[in-house]
Amino acid sequence: MLRTITTTPIEGQRPGTSGLRKKVATFQKPSYTENFLQSLFDVVQPDSGATLIIGGDGRFYNRTVIQQAIRLASANGYGRALIGRGGLLSTPAASHLIRKHGASGGLIFSASHNPGGPNGDFGIKYNTANGGPAPEAVTEAVYKRSLEIDRWLTLEAPDVDLDALGTSQVGGMTVEVIDPVTDYADLMEQLFDFAAIQKAVAEGFTMSFDAMSAVTGPYAIEILENRLGFAKGTVRNGTPLEDFGGHHPDPNLVHADELYRLMMSSNAPDFGAASDGDGDRNLIIGRHRFVTPSDSLAMLAANAHLAPAYKDGLKGIARSMPTSAAADRVAEALGIPCYETPTGWKFFGTLLDAGLVTICGEESAGTGSDHVREKDGLWAVLLWLNILAKRRISVDQLARDHWAECGRNYYARHDYEGIESAAADALMAELMGGLSALPGRSLGVLTVEAADSFSYSDPVDGSVTPNQGVRVIFEGGSRVVFRLSGTGTAGATLRVYLERYEPAEGRLDEETSTMLIELIEAAEAIAGIERHTGRSSPDVTT
Ligand code: VG1
Ligand code: CO
């Protein structure tokens, strides 16, 4: 039976870099989740009978919200919902299902790399019919709607059994619980040369994959162990847990420290990788060689033609603004365009849909291509494996060869987490106010060449997105970028991105920390990080 529940607006339901992300307790407040979902459905106005894809990264509260979403979706006129068994779907798998089934959109319940559990975070992402994250126009409209909503629609129906494959009926909507892995694994098999990778594995190539007790476990076990023949146990932490075993499923050197130590040890396998909570990001570490995500993007782009899906070459590359310019040099060498977008995958969507680019990437370990409209952790791992199997080369040697040809962009990101929002805002305001005085200023050995606040004009739809971070560029191509995170749930996070370019004939074999000393000092002098935040060093360096 259909029901209309009277409600009043709830403050602060504004989606950030990737969806609405808050503490679990916030989503548990009466009407909080229903208000947001109804605001969304009011904006997207599904055609009657439309298909909706539903899944999540398996974190605490996922199952509860999926049942709520099923009832609301049915009451709002959807005709069909496809749900990953166990309520699981990785973000790239959801993107693929939306495209494959011609769905009008998809709901992905995830707070990605943020911690899970009753005291952790939860999140709602909505992806549109192209499979990509809702563009700003949609998320802004949902936010506006959330400020005026006065009712939500639901119906009385028993919970759907999420653990049994099969079809059931909820009101006028058909619900199909499907295997979350098969379609995605089949897609990967079409893109990559599985035979070449299988051959390398048979000849002794080894790897270790850390699924971080999040959603990629089942995907990685099926693809790496079952289909490619890597030994059982290659995938560690492969069972999705509601609290990710108490860890942050963030594939960086801090949270994937066990994998990092293994890869630097004398027992290191040939290749190491990890993924984040919802499976859209990746960490790549070769034996005794960490590859920065910005370098990974450049190296994948330079070698992508070795994979069947990209054998005819790339149309173009896109990178987020804070991502290093390593990919730009590859684009230049290949004679293809390179686009610079704001942080967040949604900005790549128009470029991919228009066929302007084939590969995209972010410094935060997100890489992907036009096969879906999301970044894709396992895709990056498989493209690396395909390249290594074809070239018969180690990660370390591939990196050295690359730098010897293109030069090296030494790179690090410093995160200052959980700082007071007012202090973070004051720091950014002061920076913006002082931009025009920066060019020509000398800071130790560095001289500022240019400084601006990054504003993006989308070349396809013409939309303009201002204030996407402050860029300070030094003579010689080194750079510091400052921006505030849009995915945190407590206070503010300041991200400082440091990049130093060394040409091919320069110093290619140095420690990153050594190479960035002057830039770190310059960043402090420019922004007064300690004066504003009281912090003398970052919480996380990646
Ligand atoms: C971070 C990353 C950004 C990424 C975003 C979502 O955003 O920096 O590159 O797109 O997370 O990734 P922010 O605003 O905190 O810097 V995920 O894996 O959470 O979907
Ligand atoms: Co993610």
XYZ file of C-alpha atoms and ligand atoms in Angstrom:
563
model
C 0.000 0.000 0.000
C 1.372 3.407 -0.992
C 1.960 5.870 1.798
C 2.747 9.582 1.817
C 4.723 10.626 4.903
C 4.677 14.271 5.914
C 8.128 15.684 6.664
C 10.054 18.910 7.137
C 13.393 19.846 5.509
C 16.661 18.832 7.180
C 19.617 21.208 7.130
C 22.929 20.425 5.495
C 22.104 17.765 2.893
C 24.522 19.184 0.357
C 26.513 16.532 -1.551
C 30.323 17.033 -1.637
C 33.080 15.812 -3.987
C 31.361 12.451 -4.359
C 27.859 12.346 -2.960
C 26.375 12.939 0.465
C 28.821 11.724 3.095
C 28.086 11.928 6.852
C 28.393 10.010 10.090
C 26.207 6.890 10.292
C 24.370 8.509 13.225
C 23.303 11.341 10.935
C 21.757 8.959 8.412
C 20.002 7.235 11.328
C 18.136 10.404 12.313
C 14.391 10.094 11.672
C 13.551 10.926 8.040
C 17.153 11.952 7.204
C 17.805 9.252 4.595
C 14.240 9.250 3.265
C 14.278 13.039 2.850
C 17.468 12.883 0.803
C 16.315 9.990 -1.393
C 12.950 11.648 -1.994
C 14.645 14.954 -2.872
C 16.720 13.014 -5.377
C 13.722 11.224 -6.918
C 11.811 14.523 -7.087
C 14.671 15.974 -9.126
C 15.435 13.071 -11.465
C 11.736 12.234 -11.949
C 12.144 8.687 -13.254
C 9.952 7.625 -16.166
C 7.414 5.143 -14.939
C 8.973 1.724 -15.355
C 12.576 3.008 -15.273
C 15.386 0.747 -14.048
C 17.475 1.630 -10.980
C 20.742 -0.091 -10.004
C 21.308 -0.412 -6.240
C 24.357 -1.555 -4.277
C 26.985 -0.498 -1.800
C 30.425 -1.206 -0.418
C 29.027 -3.439 2.354
C 29.622 -1.040 5.204
C 27.451 -0.854 8.315
C 23.924 0.475 7.593
C 24.113 -0.536 3.907
C 21.423 -3.194 4.241
C 19.055 -0.923 6.174
C 19.290 1.870 3.612
C 18.908 -0.540 0.696
C 15.553 -1.714 2.101
C 14.450 1.923 2.534
C 15.584 2.745 -0.999
C 13.676 -0.209 -2.485
C 10.409 0.974 -0.924
C 10.926 4.618 -1.907
C 11.958 3.704 -5.442
C 8.874 1.579 -5.936
C 6.592 4.290 -4.529
C 8.242 6.791 -6.876
C 7.430 4.749 -9.957
C 10.559 2.783 -10.826
C 9.655 -0.426 -12.663
C 12.758 -2.472 -11.963
C 15.607 -2.510 -9.478
C 18.779 -4.565 -9.923
C 20.615 -5.163 -6.654
C 23.971 -6.827 -6.047
C 23.701 -9.913 -3.845
C 24.479 -9.105 -0.217
C 23.801 -5.463 -1.087
C 27.243 -5.333 -2.682
C 28.328 -3.492 -5.801
C 31.647 -1.796 -6.325
C 31.371 1.702 -7.749
C 32.792 0.727 -11.175
C 30.613 -2.416 -11.299
C 27.542 -0.273 -10.610
C 28.587 2.121 -13.368
C 28.903 -0.806 -15.780
C 25.477 -2.222 -14.820
C 23.777 1.136 -15.372
C 25.194 1.273 -18.898
C 24.666 -2.393 -19.695
C 20.999 -2.446 -18.634
C 20.080 1.023 -19.904
C 19.138 2.015 -16.359
C 18.020 5.572 -15.660
C 20.538 5.705 -12.830
C 22.020 4.005 -9.816
C 22.359 4.404 -6.069
C 25.738 3.513 -4.589
C 25.882 3.446 -0.808
C 29.447 4.154 0.150
C 31.677 6.597 1.946
C 34.576 5.161 -0.040
C 37.810 5.281 1.957
C 36.211 6.747 5.107
C 36.033 4.355 8.078
C 32.874 2.262 8.543
C 30.936 0.793 11.455
C 28.289 2.300 13.771
C 30.639 5.170 14.680
C 32.006 5.517 11.153
C 30.726 7.148 8.013
C 28.037 6.382 5.471
C 27.343 7.893 2.088
C 24.925 8.057 -0.817
C 26.086 8.566 -4.387
C 23.727 8.883 -7.318
C 24.940 8.067 -10.826
C 23.066 9.072 -13.958
C 22.178 7.108 -17.105
C 25.678 7.450 -18.591
C 26.967 5.538 -15.539
C 28.824 8.518 -14.091
C 28.445 10.536 -10.885
C 25.622 13.068 -11.016
C 26.919 16.379 -12.359
C 26.886 19.522 -10.204
C 23.619 20.724 -11.769
C 21.854 17.604 -10.474
C 23.435 17.552 -6.998
C 22.716 21.265 -6.574
C 19.074 20.751 -7.585
C 18.780 17.872 -5.088
C 20.188 20.109 -2.373
C 17.718 22.888 -3.223
C 14.860 20.409 -3.222
C 15.966 19.093 0.200
C 15.381 22.595 1.604
C 11.701 22.607 0.656
C 10.609 18.984 0.767
C 7.381 18.351 2.707
C 6.638 14.652 2.101
C 8.172 11.395 1.058
C 6.591 8.435 -0.668
C 6.949 4.839 0.431
C 4.908 1.694 0.666
C 4.296 -1.142 3.043
C 6.212 -4.218 1.961
C 8.365 -6.854 3.640
C 12.163 -6.659 3.334
C 13.712 -8.181 0.225
C 16.078 -11.133 0.854
C 19.345 -9.596 -0.339
C 21.302 -12.829 -0.004
C 19.356 -14.992 -2.435
C 19.654 -14.550 -6.187
C 16.242 -14.173 -7.801
C 13.298 -11.962 -8.606
C 10.548 -10.602 -6.383
C 7.887 -7.917 -6.529
C 7.716 -4.805 -4.324
C 4.559 -2.902 -5.199
C 4.719 -2.277 -8.936
C 8.506 -2.716 -9.063
C 10.360 -5.914 -9.950
C 13.428 -6.490 -7.783
C 16.217 -8.698 -9.129
C 19.048 -9.737 -6.826
C 21.986 -10.430 -9.163
C 25.540 -11.668 -8.838
C 27.589 -8.493 -8.271
C 30.779 -9.811 -9.890
C 30.062 -11.701 -13.134
C 29.193 -8.830 -15.503
C 32.147 -6.782 -14.309
C 34.598 -9.685 -14.563
C 33.350 -10.407 -18.100
C 33.938 -6.774 -19.065
C 37.518 -6.926 -17.773
C 38.090 -10.076 -19.804
C 37.051 -8.202 -22.948
C 39.365 -5.263 -22.276
C 42.582 -7.063 -21.370
C 44.809 -9.804 -22.672
C 43.980 -12.418 -20.035
C 45.939 -15.077 -21.959
C 49.161 -13.039 -21.711
C 48.657 -12.509 -17.972
C 47.815 -16.212 -17.426
C 51.022 -17.140 -19.239
C 53.107 -14.828 -17.045
C 51.454 -16.287 -13.935
C 52.142 -19.830 -15.122
C 55.777 -18.833 -15.600
C 56.054 -17.648 -12.015
C 54.828 -14.039 -11.935
C 53.428 -13.336 -8.432
C 51.346 -10.628 -6.841
C 49.616 -9.609 -3.633
C 46.311 -7.752 -3.589
C 44.909 -6.152 -0.429
C 41.128 -5.732 -0.629
C 41.206 -3.984 2.772
C 38.123 -5.942 3.965
C 36.033 -3.858 1.593
C 34.041 -4.466 -1.567
C 36.758 -5.526 -4.014
C 37.461 -8.851 -2.278
C 34.902 -10.914 -4.239
C 35.862 -9.183 -7.505
C 39.589 -9.696 -6.988
C 39.210 -13.347 -5.968
C 37.123 -14.115 -9.065
C 39.356 -12.219 -11.502
C 42.858 -12.676 -10.089
C 42.628 -16.124 -8.514
C 39.832 -17.902 -10.420
C 40.231 -16.464 -13.906
C 43.905 -15.449 -14.109
C 45.322 -18.296 -12.048
C 47.177 -16.430 -9.316
C 47.674 -18.636 -6.244
C 44.960 -18.862 -3.601
C 45.744 -16.293 -0.937
C 46.952 -13.724 -3.478
C 43.966 -11.652 -2.344
C 44.236 -10.691 1.310
C 41.453 -9.245 3.468
C 39.094 -10.466 0.743
C 35.875 -10.689 2.761
C 33.873 -7.445 2.944
C 33.286 -6.482 6.584
C 30.825 -3.888 7.893
C 33.598 -2.026 9.707
C 36.460 -2.958 7.330
C 38.091 -4.748 10.254
C 38.425 -1.417 12.046
C 40.704 0.033 9.349
C 40.333 2.864 6.861
C 39.984 1.210 3.465
C 42.207 3.903 2.003
C 44.870 2.538 -0.340
C 47.767 4.769 0.617
C 51.114 4.227 2.290
C 49.651 4.832 5.746
C 46.627 2.548 5.651
C 48.063 -0.081 3.288
C 51.264 -0.104 5.255
C 51.381 -3.911 5.553
C 51.365 -4.285 1.779
C 53.967 -1.552 1.443
C 56.300 -3.273 3.888
C 55.864 -6.594 2.092
C 56.670 -4.968 -1.258
C 59.834 -3.377 0.119
C 60.992 -6.634 1.787
C 63.126 -9.447 0.429
C 59.971 -11.631 0.170
C 58.227 -9.173 -2.115
C 56.177 -10.630 -4.955
C 56.538 -9.041 -8.408
C 53.528 -6.811 -8.034
C 51.404 -5.385 -5.226
C 48.100 -3.545 -5.288
C 45.266 -2.438 -3.038
C 41.855 -0.906 -3.472
C 39.608 1.390 -1.458
C 36.219 0.824 0.205
C 34.087 1.018 -2.920
C 36.653 -0.324 -5.374
C 37.170 2.763 -7.490
C 40.732 3.580 -6.445
C 44.012 1.678 -6.566
C 47.474 1.600 -5.078
C 50.274 0.235 -7.242
C 53.559 -0.948 -5.768
C 56.119 -2.966 -7.681
C 58.803 -4.999 -5.966
C 60.856 -2.299 -4.236
C 59.185 0.442 -6.240
C 56.210 2.560 -5.177
C 54.501 4.227 -8.123
C 52.800 7.540 -7.378
C 49.245 7.657 -8.714
C 50.182 10.556 -10.987
C 53.048 8.507 -12.432
C 50.775 5.482 -12.725
C 48.380 7.492 -14.903
C 51.257 8.602 -17.134
C 52.790 5.122 -17.393
C 49.435 3.465 -18.105
C 48.685 6.035 -20.795
C 52.102 5.552 -22.402
C 51.639 1.754 -22.574
C 47.869 1.323 -22.922
C 48.151 0.253 -26.574
C 49.453 -3.103 -25.295
C 45.938 -3.968 -24.080
C 43.364 -5.103 -26.675
C 40.816 -2.419 -25.710
C 43.284 0.400 -26.392
C 45.288 -1.076 -29.261
C 44.228 1.728 -31.610
C 45.630 4.347 -29.240
C 44.089 6.962 -26.981
C 41.897 9.880 -28.039
C 43.086 12.050 -25.195
C 44.006 12.070 -21.514
C 42.369 13.991 -18.664
C 43.758 14.581 -15.195
C 42.459 16.477 -12.189
C 44.207 19.770 -11.539
C 46.239 18.657 -8.476
C 47.472 15.545 -10.344
C 51.066 15.955 -11.540
C 51.840 16.955 -15.096
C 53.540 13.608 -15.840
C 50.559 12.637 -17.997
C 50.798 15.908 -19.927
C 54.238 14.885 -21.167
C 52.909 11.546 -22.382
C 50.040 13.283 -24.172
C 52.523 15.615 -25.814
C 54.690 12.699 -26.955
C 51.629 10.859 -28.313
C 50.320 14.006 -29.990
C 46.959 13.857 -28.199
C 45.196 16.454 -26.020
C 45.434 16.529 -22.230
C 42.634 18.147 -20.215
C 42.880 19.542 -16.683
C 39.684 19.270 -14.612
C 38.652 19.960 -10.999
C 38.987 17.185 -8.410
C 36.203 14.587 -8.593
C 35.338 12.048 -11.274
C 32.130 13.788 -12.323
C 34.166 16.307 -14.312
C 35.565 13.592 -16.599
C 32.083 12.460 -17.634
C 31.395 15.052 -20.317
C 34.851 14.537 -21.866
C 34.380 10.740 -21.953
C 30.838 10.969 -23.322
C 31.994 13.354 -26.064
C 34.798 10.957 -27.032
C 37.510 13.535 -26.313
C 39.482 11.347 -23.905
C 40.071 7.636 -23.323
C 41.984 7.614 -20.029
C 41.521 9.774 -16.923
C 43.206 9.959 -13.556
C 43.541 11.669 -10.204
C 46.489 11.986 -7.830
C 44.362 10.277 -5.171
C 44.861 6.923 -6.904
C 41.830 7.032 -9.122
C 42.391 5.921 -12.697
C 39.942 4.774 -15.314
C 38.883 4.831 -18.924
C 35.884 5.091 -21.212
C 34.840 1.486 -20.387
C 32.673 2.870 -17.538
C 32.079 6.376 -16.172
C 33.854 5.934 -12.846
C 37.378 5.462 -11.720
C 38.133 1.774 -11.477
C 40.632 0.205 -9.094
C 40.801 -3.329 -10.514
C 40.863 -1.975 -14.062
C 44.098 -0.132 -13.240
C 45.566 -3.250 -11.649
C 44.679 -5.336 -14.713
C 46.063 -2.775 -17.162
C 49.334 -2.804 -15.211
C 49.376 -6.619 -15.283
C 48.625 -6.632 -19.015
C 51.465 -4.181 -19.706
C 53.983 -6.015 -17.514
C 53.042 -9.375 -19.063
C 53.447 -8.005 -22.590
C 56.644 -6.083 -21.966
C 58.208 -8.687 -19.689
C 59.601 -5.961 -17.516
C 59.532 -5.161 -13.787
C 57.619 -2.181 -12.396
C 60.911 -0.633 -11.281
C 62.477 -0.921 -14.720
C 59.363 0.371 -16.442
C 59.385 3.427 -14.158
C 63.075 4.108 -14.760
C 62.676 3.805 -18.528
C 59.703 6.149 -18.406
C 61.561 8.837 -16.451
C 64.619 8.526 -18.690
C 62.353 9.412 -21.580
C 59.909 11.930 -20.103
C 61.629 13.253 -16.992
C 60.301 12.719 -13.470
C 57.639 14.603 -11.563
C 58.539 14.155 -7.885
C 55.249 14.401 -6.055
C 53.640 14.273 -2.620
C 50.353 15.243 -1.020
C 50.257 16.501 2.561
C 46.911 16.226 4.370
C 46.066 18.185 7.503
C 42.980 16.390 8.783
C 40.251 17.427 11.204
C 41.316 21.060 11.460
C 38.774 23.659 12.504
C 36.617 24.738 9.579
C 37.011 28.407 10.522
C 40.827 28.109 10.529
C 40.797 26.323 7.169
C 38.500 28.930 5.648
C 40.664 31.754 7.000
C 43.785 30.163 5.518
C 42.196 29.824 2.095
C 40.721 33.334 2.224
C 44.088 34.836 3.077
C 45.746 32.848 0.289
C 43.190 34.020 -2.266
C 43.556 37.599 -1.087
C 47.321 37.490 -1.563
C 47.462 35.800 -4.976
C 48.144 38.880 -7.050
C 51.202 39.763 -4.923
C 52.839 36.350 -5.427
C 54.274 36.437 -8.972
C 57.932 37.449 -8.889
C 58.279 36.697 -5.165
C 61.406 34.711 -4.231
C 61.174 31.969 -1.634
C 64.624 30.501 -1.027
C 65.776 29.047 -4.356
C 62.283 29.264 -5.822
C 60.670 32.153 -7.655
C 56.912 32.331 -8.168
C 56.001 32.519 -11.829
C 52.202 32.528 -11.569
C 49.437 32.043 -9.005
C 45.693 31.685 -9.421
C 42.506 30.155 -8.116
C 41.589 27.344 -10.516
C 38.357 27.875 -12.393
C 37.184 25.219 -14.870
C 35.207 25.788 -18.023
C 33.881 22.508 -19.346
C 34.786 22.391 -23.061
C 31.710 20.274 -23.835
C 28.789 21.833 -21.979
C 30.317 25.231 -21.223
C 29.568 25.059 -17.490
C 31.971 27.006 -15.272
C 33.149 25.746 -11.861
C 35.190 28.351 -9.957
C 37.357 28.131 -6.811
C 38.711 24.621 -7.273
C 41.977 25.211 -5.434
C 44.888 27.639 -5.403
C 47.804 26.976 -7.753
C 51.242 28.482 -7.231
C 53.617 27.757 -10.086
C 57.353 28.338 -9.820
C 59.902 28.995 -12.510
C 61.064 25.629 -13.905
C 57.668 23.944 -13.618
C 57.516 23.091 -9.913
C 54.180 23.716 -8.253
C 52.248 23.862 -4.983
C 48.465 23.485 -4.869
C 46.202 24.155 -1.877
C 42.600 22.995 -1.589
C 40.077 21.874 1.004
C 38.697 18.337 0.864
C 35.072 17.824 -0.080
C 34.739 14.300 1.336
C 35.544 14.639 5.049
C 32.879 14.412 7.756
C 34.657 16.037 10.717
C 36.003 19.589 10.576
C 38.031 20.421 7.474
C 40.928 18.742 5.691
C 43.566 20.889 4.005
C 45.371 19.196 1.136
C 48.719 20.557 -0.012
C 50.003 19.080 -3.275
C 53.732 19.389 -4.008
C 55.317 18.741 -7.374
C 58.855 19.183 -8.660
C 59.778 18.447 -12.221
C 63.197 17.063 -13.140
C 63.928 16.767 -16.869
C 65.154 13.488 -18.393
C 68.777 14.586 -18.070
C 68.236 15.705 -14.449
C 68.261 13.958 -11.039
C 66.017 10.939 -11.572
C 67.029 8.650 -8.720
C 66.537 10.700 -5.567
C 64.291 10.367 -2.510
C 61.069 12.300 -2.992
C 61.311 13.806 0.497
C 64.743 15.254 -0.322
C 63.592 16.714 -3.588
C 60.579 18.454 -2.067
C 62.216 20.208 0.915
C 62.325 23.654 -0.676
C 58.756 23.333 -1.935
C 57.478 22.358 1.521
C 59.148 25.433 3.005
C 57.724 27.625 0.274
C 54.222 26.235 0.901
C 54.488 27.127 4.588
C 55.774 30.606 3.790
C 52.955 31.233 1.325
C 50.042 29.818 3.310
C 51.060 30.097 6.984
C 49.765 26.601 7.676
C 51.138 26.442 11.214
C 49.964 29.953 12.066
C 46.419 29.140 10.954
C 46.044 25.528 12.064
C 48.585 25.080 14.826
C 49.948 22.042 12.950
C 53.650 21.892 12.190
C 53.426 18.724 10.089
C 50.778 16.870 8.066
C 48.750 13.933 9.403
C 49.103 11.943 6.225
C 51.708 12.140 3.484
C 51.049 10.232 0.281
C 39.037 12.829 -2.516
C 40.122 12.806 -3.572
C 39.505 12.953 -4.947
C 38.455 11.847 -5.159
C 37.441 11.898 -4.031
C 36.427 10.796 -4.119
O 38.344 14.060 -2.572
O 41.050 13.842 -3.343
O 40.509 12.889 -5.930
O 37.799 12.028 -6.382
O 38.114 11.775 -2.770
O 37.056 9.554 -4.174
P 38.632 15.281 -1.571
O 37.600 16.317 -1.915
O 38.512 14.731 -0.179
O 40.021 15.722 -1.850
V 36.302 8.243 -3.496
O 37.257 6.960 -3.738
O 35.917 8.781 -2.045
O 34.837 8.101 -4.432
Co 36.344 5.278 -3.599
